[in-house]
CSV table of C-alpha atoms in Angstrom, one decimal:
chain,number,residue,atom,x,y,z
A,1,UNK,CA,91.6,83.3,110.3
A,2,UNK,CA,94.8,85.1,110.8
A,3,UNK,CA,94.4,89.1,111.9
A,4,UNK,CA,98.1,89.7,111.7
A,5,UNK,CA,100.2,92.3,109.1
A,6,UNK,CA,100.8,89.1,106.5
A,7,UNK,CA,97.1,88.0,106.7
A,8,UNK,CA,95.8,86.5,103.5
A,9,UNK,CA,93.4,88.4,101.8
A,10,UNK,CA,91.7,85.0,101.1
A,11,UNK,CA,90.7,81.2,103.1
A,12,UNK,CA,93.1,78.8,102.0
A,13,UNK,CA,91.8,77.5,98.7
A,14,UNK,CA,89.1,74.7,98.7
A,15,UNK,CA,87.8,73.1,95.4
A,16,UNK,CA,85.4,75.9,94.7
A,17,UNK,CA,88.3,78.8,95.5
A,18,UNK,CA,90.5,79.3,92.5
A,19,UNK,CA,94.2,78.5,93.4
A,20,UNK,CA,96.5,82.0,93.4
A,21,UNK,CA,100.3,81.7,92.0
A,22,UNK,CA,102.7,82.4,94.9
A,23,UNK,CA,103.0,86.4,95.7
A,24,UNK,CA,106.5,87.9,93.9
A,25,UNK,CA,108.4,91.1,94.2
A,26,UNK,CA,107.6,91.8,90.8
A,27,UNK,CA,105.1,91.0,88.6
A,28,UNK,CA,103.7,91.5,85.0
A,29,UNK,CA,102.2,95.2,84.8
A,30,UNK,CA,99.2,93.9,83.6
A,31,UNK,CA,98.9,90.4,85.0
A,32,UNK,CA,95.6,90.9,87.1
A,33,UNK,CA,93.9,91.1,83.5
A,34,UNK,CA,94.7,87.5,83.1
A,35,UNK,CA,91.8,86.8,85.5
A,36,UNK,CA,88.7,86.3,83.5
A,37,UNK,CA,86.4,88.2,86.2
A,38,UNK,CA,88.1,90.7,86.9
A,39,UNK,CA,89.0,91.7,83.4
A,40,UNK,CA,84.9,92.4,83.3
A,41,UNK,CA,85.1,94.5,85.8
A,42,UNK,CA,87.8,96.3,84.7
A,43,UNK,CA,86.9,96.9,81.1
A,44,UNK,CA,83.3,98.3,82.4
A,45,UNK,CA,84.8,100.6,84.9
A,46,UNK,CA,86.9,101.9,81.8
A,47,UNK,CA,83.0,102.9,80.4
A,48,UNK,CA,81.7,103.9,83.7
A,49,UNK,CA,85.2,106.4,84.8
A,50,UNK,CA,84.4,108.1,81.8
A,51,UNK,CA,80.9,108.8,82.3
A,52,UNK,CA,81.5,109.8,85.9
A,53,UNK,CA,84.4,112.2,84.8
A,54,UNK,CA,81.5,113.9,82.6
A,55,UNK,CA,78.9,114.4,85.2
A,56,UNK,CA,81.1,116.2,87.4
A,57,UNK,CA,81.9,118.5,85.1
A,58,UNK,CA,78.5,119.0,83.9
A,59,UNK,CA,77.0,119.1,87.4
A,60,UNK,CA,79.9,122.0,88.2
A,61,UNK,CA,78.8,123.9,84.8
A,62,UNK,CA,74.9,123.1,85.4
A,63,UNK,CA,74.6,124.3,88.6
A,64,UNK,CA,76.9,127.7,87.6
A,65,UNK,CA,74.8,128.2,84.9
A,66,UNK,CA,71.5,128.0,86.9
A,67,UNK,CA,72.8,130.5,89.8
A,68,UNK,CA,75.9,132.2,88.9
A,69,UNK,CA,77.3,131.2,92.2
A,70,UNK,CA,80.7,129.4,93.3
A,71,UNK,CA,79.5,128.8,96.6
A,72,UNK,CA,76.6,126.6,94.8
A,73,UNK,CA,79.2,124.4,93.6
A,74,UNK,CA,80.7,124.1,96.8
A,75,UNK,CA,77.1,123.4,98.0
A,76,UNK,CA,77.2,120.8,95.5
A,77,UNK,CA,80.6,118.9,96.0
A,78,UNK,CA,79.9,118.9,99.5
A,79,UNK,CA,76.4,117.0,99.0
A,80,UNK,CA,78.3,114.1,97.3
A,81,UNK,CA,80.9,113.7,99.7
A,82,UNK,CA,79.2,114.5,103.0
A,83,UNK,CA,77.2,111.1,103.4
A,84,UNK,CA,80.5,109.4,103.3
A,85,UNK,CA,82.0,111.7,106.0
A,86,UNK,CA,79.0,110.8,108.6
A,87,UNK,CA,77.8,107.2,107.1
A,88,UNK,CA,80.4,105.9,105.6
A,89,UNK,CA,81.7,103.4,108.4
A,90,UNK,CA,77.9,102.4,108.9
A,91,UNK,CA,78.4,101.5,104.6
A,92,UNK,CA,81.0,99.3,105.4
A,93,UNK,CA,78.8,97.1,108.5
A,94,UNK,CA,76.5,96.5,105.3
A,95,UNK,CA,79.4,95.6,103.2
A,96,UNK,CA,80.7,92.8,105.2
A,97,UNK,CA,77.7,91.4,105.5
A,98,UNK,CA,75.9,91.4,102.3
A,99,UNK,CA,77.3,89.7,99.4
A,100,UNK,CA,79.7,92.4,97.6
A,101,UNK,CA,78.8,91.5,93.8
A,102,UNK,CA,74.7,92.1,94.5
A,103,UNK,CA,75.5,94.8,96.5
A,104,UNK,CA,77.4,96.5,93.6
A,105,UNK,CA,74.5,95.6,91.3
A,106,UNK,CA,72.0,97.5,93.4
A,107,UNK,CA,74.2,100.6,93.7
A,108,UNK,CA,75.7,100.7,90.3
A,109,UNK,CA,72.0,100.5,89.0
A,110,UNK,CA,71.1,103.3,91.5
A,111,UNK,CA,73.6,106.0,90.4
A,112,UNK,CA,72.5,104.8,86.8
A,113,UNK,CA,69.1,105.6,87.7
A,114,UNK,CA,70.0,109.1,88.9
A,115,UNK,CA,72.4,110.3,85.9
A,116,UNK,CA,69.3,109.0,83.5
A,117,UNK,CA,66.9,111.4,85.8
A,118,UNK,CA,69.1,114.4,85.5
A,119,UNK,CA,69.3,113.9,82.2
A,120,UNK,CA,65.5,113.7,81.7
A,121,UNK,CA,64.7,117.1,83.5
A,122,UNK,CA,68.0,119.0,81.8
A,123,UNK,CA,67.0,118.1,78.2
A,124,UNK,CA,63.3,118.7,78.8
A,125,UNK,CA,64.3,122.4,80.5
A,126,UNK,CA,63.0,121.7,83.7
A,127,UNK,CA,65.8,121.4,85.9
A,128,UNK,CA,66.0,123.3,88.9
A,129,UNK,CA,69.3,123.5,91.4
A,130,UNK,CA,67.8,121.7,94.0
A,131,UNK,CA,67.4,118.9,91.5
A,132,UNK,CA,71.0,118.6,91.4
A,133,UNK,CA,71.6,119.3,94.9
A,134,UNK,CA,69.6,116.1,95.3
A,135,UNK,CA,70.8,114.0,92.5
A,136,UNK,CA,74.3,114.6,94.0
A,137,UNK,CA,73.1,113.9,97.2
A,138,UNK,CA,71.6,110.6,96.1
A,139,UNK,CA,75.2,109.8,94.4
A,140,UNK,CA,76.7,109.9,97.8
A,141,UNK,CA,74.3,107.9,99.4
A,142,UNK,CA,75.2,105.1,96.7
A,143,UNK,CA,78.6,105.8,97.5
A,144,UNK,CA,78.9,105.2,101.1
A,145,UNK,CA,78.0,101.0,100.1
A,146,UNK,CA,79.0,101.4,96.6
A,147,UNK,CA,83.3,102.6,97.4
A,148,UNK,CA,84.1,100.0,100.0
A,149,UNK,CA,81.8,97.4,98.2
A,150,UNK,CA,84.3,97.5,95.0
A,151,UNK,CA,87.4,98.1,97.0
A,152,UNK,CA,87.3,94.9,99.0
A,153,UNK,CA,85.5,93.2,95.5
A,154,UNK,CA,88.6,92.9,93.9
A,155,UNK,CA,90.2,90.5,96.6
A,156,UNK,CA,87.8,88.6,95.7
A,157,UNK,CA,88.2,88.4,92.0
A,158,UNK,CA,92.4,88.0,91.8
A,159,UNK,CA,93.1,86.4,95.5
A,160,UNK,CA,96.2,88.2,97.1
A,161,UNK,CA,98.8,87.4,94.6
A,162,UNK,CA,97.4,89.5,92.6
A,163,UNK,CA,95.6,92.0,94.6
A,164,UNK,CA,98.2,95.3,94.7
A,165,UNK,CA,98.6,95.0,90.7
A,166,UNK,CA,94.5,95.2,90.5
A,167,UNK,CA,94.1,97.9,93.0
A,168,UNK,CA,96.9,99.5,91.0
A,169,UNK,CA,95.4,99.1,87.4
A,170,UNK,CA,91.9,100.6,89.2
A,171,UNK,CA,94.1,103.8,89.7
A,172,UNK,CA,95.6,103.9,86.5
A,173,UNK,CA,91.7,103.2,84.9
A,174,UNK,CA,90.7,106.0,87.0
A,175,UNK,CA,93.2,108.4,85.9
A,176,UNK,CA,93.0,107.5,82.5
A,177,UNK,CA,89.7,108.4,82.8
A,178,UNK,CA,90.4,112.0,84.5
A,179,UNK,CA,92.3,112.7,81.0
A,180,UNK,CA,89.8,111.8,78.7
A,181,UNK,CA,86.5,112.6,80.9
A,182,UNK,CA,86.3,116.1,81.0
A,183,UNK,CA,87.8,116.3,77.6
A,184,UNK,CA,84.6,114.7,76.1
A,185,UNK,CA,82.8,116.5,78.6
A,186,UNK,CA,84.0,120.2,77.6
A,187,UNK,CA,83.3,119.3,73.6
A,188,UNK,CA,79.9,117.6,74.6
A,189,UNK,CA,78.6,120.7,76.8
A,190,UNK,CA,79.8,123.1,73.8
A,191,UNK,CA,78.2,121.1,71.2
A,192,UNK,CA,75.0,119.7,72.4
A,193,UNK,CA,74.4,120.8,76.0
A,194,UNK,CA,74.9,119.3,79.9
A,195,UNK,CA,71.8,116.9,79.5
A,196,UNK,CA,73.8,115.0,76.6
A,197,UNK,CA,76.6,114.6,80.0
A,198,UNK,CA,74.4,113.3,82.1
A,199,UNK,CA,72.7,110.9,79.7
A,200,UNK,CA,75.8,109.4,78.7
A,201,UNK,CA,76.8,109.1,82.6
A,202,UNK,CA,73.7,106.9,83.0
A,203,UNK,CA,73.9,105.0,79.8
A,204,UNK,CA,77.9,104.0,81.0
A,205,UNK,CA,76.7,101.7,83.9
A,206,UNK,CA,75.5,98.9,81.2
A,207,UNK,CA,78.9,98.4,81.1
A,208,UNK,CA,80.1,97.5,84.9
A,209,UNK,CA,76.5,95.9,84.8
A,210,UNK,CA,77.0,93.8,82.1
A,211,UNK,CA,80.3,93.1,83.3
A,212,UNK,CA,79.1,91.8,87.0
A,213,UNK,CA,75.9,89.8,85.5
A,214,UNK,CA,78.6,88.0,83.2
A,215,UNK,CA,81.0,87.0,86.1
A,216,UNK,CA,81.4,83.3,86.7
A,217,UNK,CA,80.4,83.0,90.5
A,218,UNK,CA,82.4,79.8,91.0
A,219,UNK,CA,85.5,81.5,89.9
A,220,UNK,CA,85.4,84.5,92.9
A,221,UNK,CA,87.5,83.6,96.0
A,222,UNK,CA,85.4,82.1,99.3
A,223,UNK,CA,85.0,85.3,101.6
A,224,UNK,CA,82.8,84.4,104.9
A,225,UNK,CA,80.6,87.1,105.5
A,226,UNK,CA,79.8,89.1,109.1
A,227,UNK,CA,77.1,87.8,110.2
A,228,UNK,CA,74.0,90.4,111.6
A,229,UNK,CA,74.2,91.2,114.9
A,230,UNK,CA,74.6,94.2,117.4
A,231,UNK,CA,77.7,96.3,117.5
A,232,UNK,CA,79.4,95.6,114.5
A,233,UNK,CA,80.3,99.6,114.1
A,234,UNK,CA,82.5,99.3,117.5
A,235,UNK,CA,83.7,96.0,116.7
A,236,UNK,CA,85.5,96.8,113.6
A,237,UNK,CA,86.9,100.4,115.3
A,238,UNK,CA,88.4,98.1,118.3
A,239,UNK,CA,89.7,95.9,115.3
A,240,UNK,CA,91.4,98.4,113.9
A,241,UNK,CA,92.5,100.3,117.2
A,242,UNK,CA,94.0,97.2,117.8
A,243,UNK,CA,96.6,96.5,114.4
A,244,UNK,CA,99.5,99.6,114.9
A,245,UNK,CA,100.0,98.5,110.7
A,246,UNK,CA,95.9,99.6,110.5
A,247,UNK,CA,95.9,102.9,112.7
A,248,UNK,CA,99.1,104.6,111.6
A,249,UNK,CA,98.4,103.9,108.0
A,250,UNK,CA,94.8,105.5,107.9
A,251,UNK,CA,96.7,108.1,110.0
A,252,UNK,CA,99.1,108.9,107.6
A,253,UNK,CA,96.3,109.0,104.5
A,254,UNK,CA,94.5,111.2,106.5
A,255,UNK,CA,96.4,113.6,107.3
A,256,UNK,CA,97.9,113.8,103.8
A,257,UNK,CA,94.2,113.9,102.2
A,258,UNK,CA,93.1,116.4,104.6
A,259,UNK,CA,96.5,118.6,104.2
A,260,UNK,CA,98.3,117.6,101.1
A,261,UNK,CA,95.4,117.3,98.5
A,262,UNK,CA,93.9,120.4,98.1
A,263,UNK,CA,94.9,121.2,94.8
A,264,UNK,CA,91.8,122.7,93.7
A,265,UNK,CA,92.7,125.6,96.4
A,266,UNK,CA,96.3,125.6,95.5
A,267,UNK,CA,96.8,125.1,91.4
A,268,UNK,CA,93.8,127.6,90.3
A,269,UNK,CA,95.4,130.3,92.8
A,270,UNK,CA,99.0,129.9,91.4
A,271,UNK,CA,98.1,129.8,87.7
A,272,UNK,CA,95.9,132.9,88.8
A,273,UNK,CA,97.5,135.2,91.6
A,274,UNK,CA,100.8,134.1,90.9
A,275,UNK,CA,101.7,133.3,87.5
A,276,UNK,CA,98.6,135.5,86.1
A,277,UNK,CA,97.9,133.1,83.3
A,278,UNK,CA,94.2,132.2,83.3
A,279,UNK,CA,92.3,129.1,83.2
A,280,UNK,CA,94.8,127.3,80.1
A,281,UNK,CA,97.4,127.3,82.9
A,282,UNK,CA,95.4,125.8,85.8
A,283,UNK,CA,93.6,122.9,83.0
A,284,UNK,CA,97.6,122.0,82.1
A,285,UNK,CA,98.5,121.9,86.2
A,286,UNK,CA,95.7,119.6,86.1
A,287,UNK,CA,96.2,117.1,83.2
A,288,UNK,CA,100.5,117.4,84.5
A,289,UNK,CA,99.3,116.0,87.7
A,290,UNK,CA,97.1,113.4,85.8
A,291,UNK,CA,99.6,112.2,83.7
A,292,UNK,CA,102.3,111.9,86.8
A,293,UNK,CA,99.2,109.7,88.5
A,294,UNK,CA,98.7,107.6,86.0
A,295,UNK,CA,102.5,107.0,85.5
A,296,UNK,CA,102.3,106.1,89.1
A,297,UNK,CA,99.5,103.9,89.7
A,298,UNK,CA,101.3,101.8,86.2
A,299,UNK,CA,104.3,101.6,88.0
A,300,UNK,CA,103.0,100.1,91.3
A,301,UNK,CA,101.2,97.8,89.0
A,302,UNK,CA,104.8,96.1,88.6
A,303,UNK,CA,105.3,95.7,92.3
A,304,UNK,CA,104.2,92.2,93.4
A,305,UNK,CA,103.8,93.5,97.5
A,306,UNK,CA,103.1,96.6,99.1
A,307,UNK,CA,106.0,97.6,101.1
A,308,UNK,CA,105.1,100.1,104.3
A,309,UNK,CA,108.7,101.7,103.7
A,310,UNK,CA,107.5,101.9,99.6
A,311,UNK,CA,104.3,104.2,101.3
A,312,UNK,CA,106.0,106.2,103.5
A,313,UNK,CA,109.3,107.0,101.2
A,314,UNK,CA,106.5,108.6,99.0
A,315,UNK,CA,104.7,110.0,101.1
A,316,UNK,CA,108.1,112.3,102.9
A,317,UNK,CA,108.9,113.1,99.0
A,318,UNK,CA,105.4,114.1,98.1
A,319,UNK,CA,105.2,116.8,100.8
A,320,UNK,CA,109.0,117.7,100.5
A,321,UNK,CA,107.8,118.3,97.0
A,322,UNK,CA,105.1,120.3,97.7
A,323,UNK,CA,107.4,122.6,99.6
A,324,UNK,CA,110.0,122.9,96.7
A,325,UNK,CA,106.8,123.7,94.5
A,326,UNK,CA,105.9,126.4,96.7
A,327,UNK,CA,109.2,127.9,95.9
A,328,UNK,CA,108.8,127.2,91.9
A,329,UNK,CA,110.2,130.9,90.4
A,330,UNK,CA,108.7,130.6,87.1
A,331,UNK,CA,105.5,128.5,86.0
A,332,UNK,CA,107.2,125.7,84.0
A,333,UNK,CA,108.9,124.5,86.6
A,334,UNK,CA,105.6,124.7,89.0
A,335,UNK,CA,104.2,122.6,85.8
A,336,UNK,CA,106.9,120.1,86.2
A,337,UNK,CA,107.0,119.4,89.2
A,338,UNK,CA,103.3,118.3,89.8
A,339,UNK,CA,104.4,114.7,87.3
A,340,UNK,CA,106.1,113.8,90.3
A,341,UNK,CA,103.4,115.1,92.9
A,342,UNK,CA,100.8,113.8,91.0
A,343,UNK,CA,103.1,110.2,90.9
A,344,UNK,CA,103.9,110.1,94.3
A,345,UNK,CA,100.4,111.0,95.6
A,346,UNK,CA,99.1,108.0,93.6
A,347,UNK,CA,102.0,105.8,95.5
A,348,UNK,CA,100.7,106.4,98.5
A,349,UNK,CA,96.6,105.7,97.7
A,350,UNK,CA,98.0,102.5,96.1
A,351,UNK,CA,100.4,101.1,98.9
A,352,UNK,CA,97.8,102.2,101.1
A,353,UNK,CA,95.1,100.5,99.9
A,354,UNK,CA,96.5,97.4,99.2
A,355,UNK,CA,98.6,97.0,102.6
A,356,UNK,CA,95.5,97.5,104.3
A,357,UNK,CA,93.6,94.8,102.1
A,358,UNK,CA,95.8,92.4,102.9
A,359,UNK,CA,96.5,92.8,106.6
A,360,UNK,CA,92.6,92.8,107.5
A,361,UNK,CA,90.8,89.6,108.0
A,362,UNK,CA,88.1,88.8,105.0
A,363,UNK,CA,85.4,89.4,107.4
A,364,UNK,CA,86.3,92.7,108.9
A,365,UNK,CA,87.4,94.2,105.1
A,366,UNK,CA,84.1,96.1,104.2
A,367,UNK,CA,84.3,98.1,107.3
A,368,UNK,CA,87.8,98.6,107.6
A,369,UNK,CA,87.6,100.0,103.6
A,370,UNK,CA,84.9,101.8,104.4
A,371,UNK,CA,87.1,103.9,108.0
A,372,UNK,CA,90.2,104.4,104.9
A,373,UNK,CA,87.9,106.4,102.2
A,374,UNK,CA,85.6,107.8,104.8
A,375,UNK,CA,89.2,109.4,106.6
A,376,UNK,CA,90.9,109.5,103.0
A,377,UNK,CA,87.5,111.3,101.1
A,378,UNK,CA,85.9,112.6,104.2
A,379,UNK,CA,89.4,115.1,105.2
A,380,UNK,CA,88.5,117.1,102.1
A,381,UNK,CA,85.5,119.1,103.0
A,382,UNK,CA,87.9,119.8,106.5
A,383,UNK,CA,90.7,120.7,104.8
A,384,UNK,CA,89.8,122.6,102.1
A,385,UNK,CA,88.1,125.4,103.8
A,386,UNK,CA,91.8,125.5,106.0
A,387,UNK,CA,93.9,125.8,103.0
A,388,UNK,CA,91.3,128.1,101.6
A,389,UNK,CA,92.2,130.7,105.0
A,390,UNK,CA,95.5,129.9,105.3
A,391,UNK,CA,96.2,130.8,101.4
A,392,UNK,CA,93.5,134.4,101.5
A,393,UNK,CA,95.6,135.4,104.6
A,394,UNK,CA,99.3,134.5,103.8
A,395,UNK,CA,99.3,133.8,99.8
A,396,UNK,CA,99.1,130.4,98.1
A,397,UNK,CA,102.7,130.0,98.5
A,398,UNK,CA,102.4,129.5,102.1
A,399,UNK,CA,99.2,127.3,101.9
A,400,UNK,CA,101.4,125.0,99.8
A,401,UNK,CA,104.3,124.9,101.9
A,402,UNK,CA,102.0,124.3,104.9
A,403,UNK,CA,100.2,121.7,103.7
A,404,UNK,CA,104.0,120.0,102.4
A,405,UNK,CA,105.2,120.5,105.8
A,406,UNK,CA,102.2,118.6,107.7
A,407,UNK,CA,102.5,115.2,104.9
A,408,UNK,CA,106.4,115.7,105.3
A,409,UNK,CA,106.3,115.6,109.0
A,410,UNK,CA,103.5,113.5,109.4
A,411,UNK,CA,105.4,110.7,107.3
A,412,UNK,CA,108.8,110.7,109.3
A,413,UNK,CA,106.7,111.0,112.6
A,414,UNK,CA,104.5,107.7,111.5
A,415,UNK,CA,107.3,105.9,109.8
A,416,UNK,CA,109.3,106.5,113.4
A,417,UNK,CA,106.4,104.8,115.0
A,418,UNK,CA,106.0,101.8,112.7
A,419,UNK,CA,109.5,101.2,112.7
A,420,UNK,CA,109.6,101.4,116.3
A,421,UNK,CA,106.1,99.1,116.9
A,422,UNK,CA,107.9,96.7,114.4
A,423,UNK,CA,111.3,96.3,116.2
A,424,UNK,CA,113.3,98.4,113.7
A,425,UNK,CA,115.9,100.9,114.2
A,426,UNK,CA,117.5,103.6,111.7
A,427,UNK,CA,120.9,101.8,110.4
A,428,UNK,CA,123.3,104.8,108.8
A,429,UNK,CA,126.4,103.0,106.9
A,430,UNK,CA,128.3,103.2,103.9
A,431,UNK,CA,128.1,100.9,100.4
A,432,UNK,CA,130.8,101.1,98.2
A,433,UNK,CA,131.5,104.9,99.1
A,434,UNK,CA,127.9,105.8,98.8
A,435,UNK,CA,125.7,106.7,102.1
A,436,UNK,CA,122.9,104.0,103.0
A,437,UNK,CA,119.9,104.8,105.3
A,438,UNK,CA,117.5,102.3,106.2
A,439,UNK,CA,115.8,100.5,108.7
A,440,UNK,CA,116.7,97.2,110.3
A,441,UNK,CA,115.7,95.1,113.3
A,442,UNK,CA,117.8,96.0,116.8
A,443,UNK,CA,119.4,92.7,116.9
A,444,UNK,CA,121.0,93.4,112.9
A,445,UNK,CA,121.6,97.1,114.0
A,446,UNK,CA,123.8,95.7,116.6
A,447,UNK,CA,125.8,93.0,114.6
A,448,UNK,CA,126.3,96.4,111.9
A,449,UNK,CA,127.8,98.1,114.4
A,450,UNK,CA,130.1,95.2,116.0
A,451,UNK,CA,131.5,94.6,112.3
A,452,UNK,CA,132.0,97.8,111.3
């Protein structure tokens, strides 16, 4: 199988492999539902969002409520997303070579499992923190098989035609999710208590699980599996050491997760230290940047490819937006401007995602998925506590304008490099009296030059 940038995300198609239509530019916004599997999957993980929305803010609440302490609930988040940190590329050796639709059975049921047992001891009133410390815990251990298990699942249920506008309809699930999660969540804690959360959490896997056990196996595209052996771990680090498209992309997510997302730091200390208007203001930064997400991850839903100039054109304007948001005078304009944070941010997770899905051979997918969220997830619990210092010792304006700087910068640095490993140079011209900038390869830069 091809291991170069245009690699197919699938064999060519035998008489058990469904046949793909041809990849386009463009493409239906909601085409991917055609496919009968993967419209299970999707309408479970509608279900299952929801629930997962709800449990993280009932853990938060629950675990405030039990020790009156923030740095609890720091304690917490990092339990969930440490095991990815340190075991997440180990996740992905056991993705490739275990059959992705068990795999999700077994961890979907787990985290199942573990919302119905938090629910159990919060109803009953015997719920400690440490039982959430570990019921978190336990969620991240699912996690590290369970992310990169679904993320290179869906190649197999659409093939590649239709792999960016299913990668882009997970997003736009997810965030649809993140708007009507803690919604039900708030309501539900008021009215009958955090153990009615949880339950509801565990209850919502029936859903995806219904929705894999109904899946017609002869329908999913032919992926050959990695087969056991020693030093899989290295092999799939020299694999990607070895694709520039690979490297500089997980590069560039990095350092804009580790730098550019931290807008739990940034938005609750502008709507408090700067603006001075409570809690309201920081839950409407929030469901702004939501709605400018979802917005986004619909709109890559349209686009048939995933174009590298496409990720890192949003990725400059998300951190030159960030810096123009740390300037915002007045809070409505801070408001406004995260629609376009919040729909560029989602830009680059989708391009991302799905450039890197398609470029890595079948066999190689789980562990390369599993390097991308382990550098993607794993950069917030270093960043964080960064933004956290850089904002107590020189204001939250700063913090923000840092970390816009670092994703502005490291975007035109990367984009140099690709451009430059792909044979491109910068081509500045005119167009009917209008500037145009763009990249083309040395031997067209030339010929632009001799005409004009």
């Amino acid at each position: 199988m091809s291991t170069g940038p245009g690699a197919a995300s699938a064999p060519a198609p035998t008489p058990t492999t469904p046949v793909s239509p041809p990849l386009s530019r463009k493409s239906s916004m909601f085409s991917s539902l055609k496919v009968r599997n993967y419209r299970l999957f999707f309408m479970g993980q509608v279900v299952s969002n929801i629930g997962t929305w709800m449990q993280r803010i009932a853990q938060d609440w629950l675990v405030l409520s039990l020790t009156g302490s923030a740095t609890a609930v720091g304690v917490t988040t990092a339990l969930q997303f440490l095991p990815m940190l340190f075991l997440g590329l180990y996740g992905g050796v056991l993705v490739d070579r275990l059959p992705k639709r068990g795999t999700l059975l077994v961890t979907q049921t787990s985290m199942a499992v573990t919302g119905i047992a938090l629910a159990a001891l919060t109803l009953s009133g015997h719920v400690q923190v440490w039982h959430v410390y570990l019921a978190a815990f336990a969620v991240g251990l699912a996690t590290v098989v369970d992310n990169p298990a679904r993320q290179s699942f869906v190649s197999e249920m659409v093939g590649p035609a239709q792999l960016q506008n299913a990668v882009s309809l997970n997003s736009a699930n997810f965030q649809s999710a993140r708007l009507v999660g803690p919604a039900v969540a708030g309501l539900m804690i008021t009215g009958v208590g955090t153990g009615w959360a949880f339950l509801f959490n565990g209850l919502s896997f029936v859903a995806p699980l219904a929705g894999l056990l109904l899946m017609r196996a002869r329908e999913l595209y032919v992926v050959e599996r990695a087969p056991r052996g020693k030093g899989q771990l290295r092999e799939g680090l020299r694999y990607v050491a070895g694709r520039p498209d690979l490297i500089w992309t997980i590069v560039l997510v990095g350092f804009i997760g580790t730098f550019g997302f931290n807008f739990p730091v940034y938005l609750s200390a502008f709507a408090d230290d700067v603006f001075h208007a409570g809690a309201g203001s920081y839950s409407a930064f929030n469901t702004v940047m939501a709605v400018g997400s979802l917005a986004g991850a619909l709109l890559a839903a349209r686009r048939g490819t995933a174009r590298m100039r496409v990720m890192i054109g949003a990725a400059a304007a998300f951190g030159a937006l960030e810096l123009v948001a740390a300037t915002a005078p007045s809070l409505w304009l801070f408001a406004l401007l995260m629609a376009p944070i919040g729909m560029f941010g989602m830009t680059i997770n989708v391009t991302a995602n799905t450039s890197i899905q398609m470029a890595t051979d079948p066999a190689m997918r789980g562990r390369v998925m599993a390097l991308y969220m382990m550098v993607f997830l794993g950069g917030s619990p270093i960043g964080a506590p960064i933004a956290g210092w850089v904002t107590d010792s020189y204001g939250v304006r700063a913090g923000l304008a840092v970390g816009g700087a670092i994703a502005t910068a490291a975007a035109v640095t990367i984009g140099l490099i690709l451009a430059r490993v792909g044979g491109l140079r910068l081509s500045v011209g005119w167009n009917h009296g209008r500037p145009v900038v763009r990249f083309v390869p040395r031997e067209r830069r030339e010929e632009l030059a001799a005409a004009a």
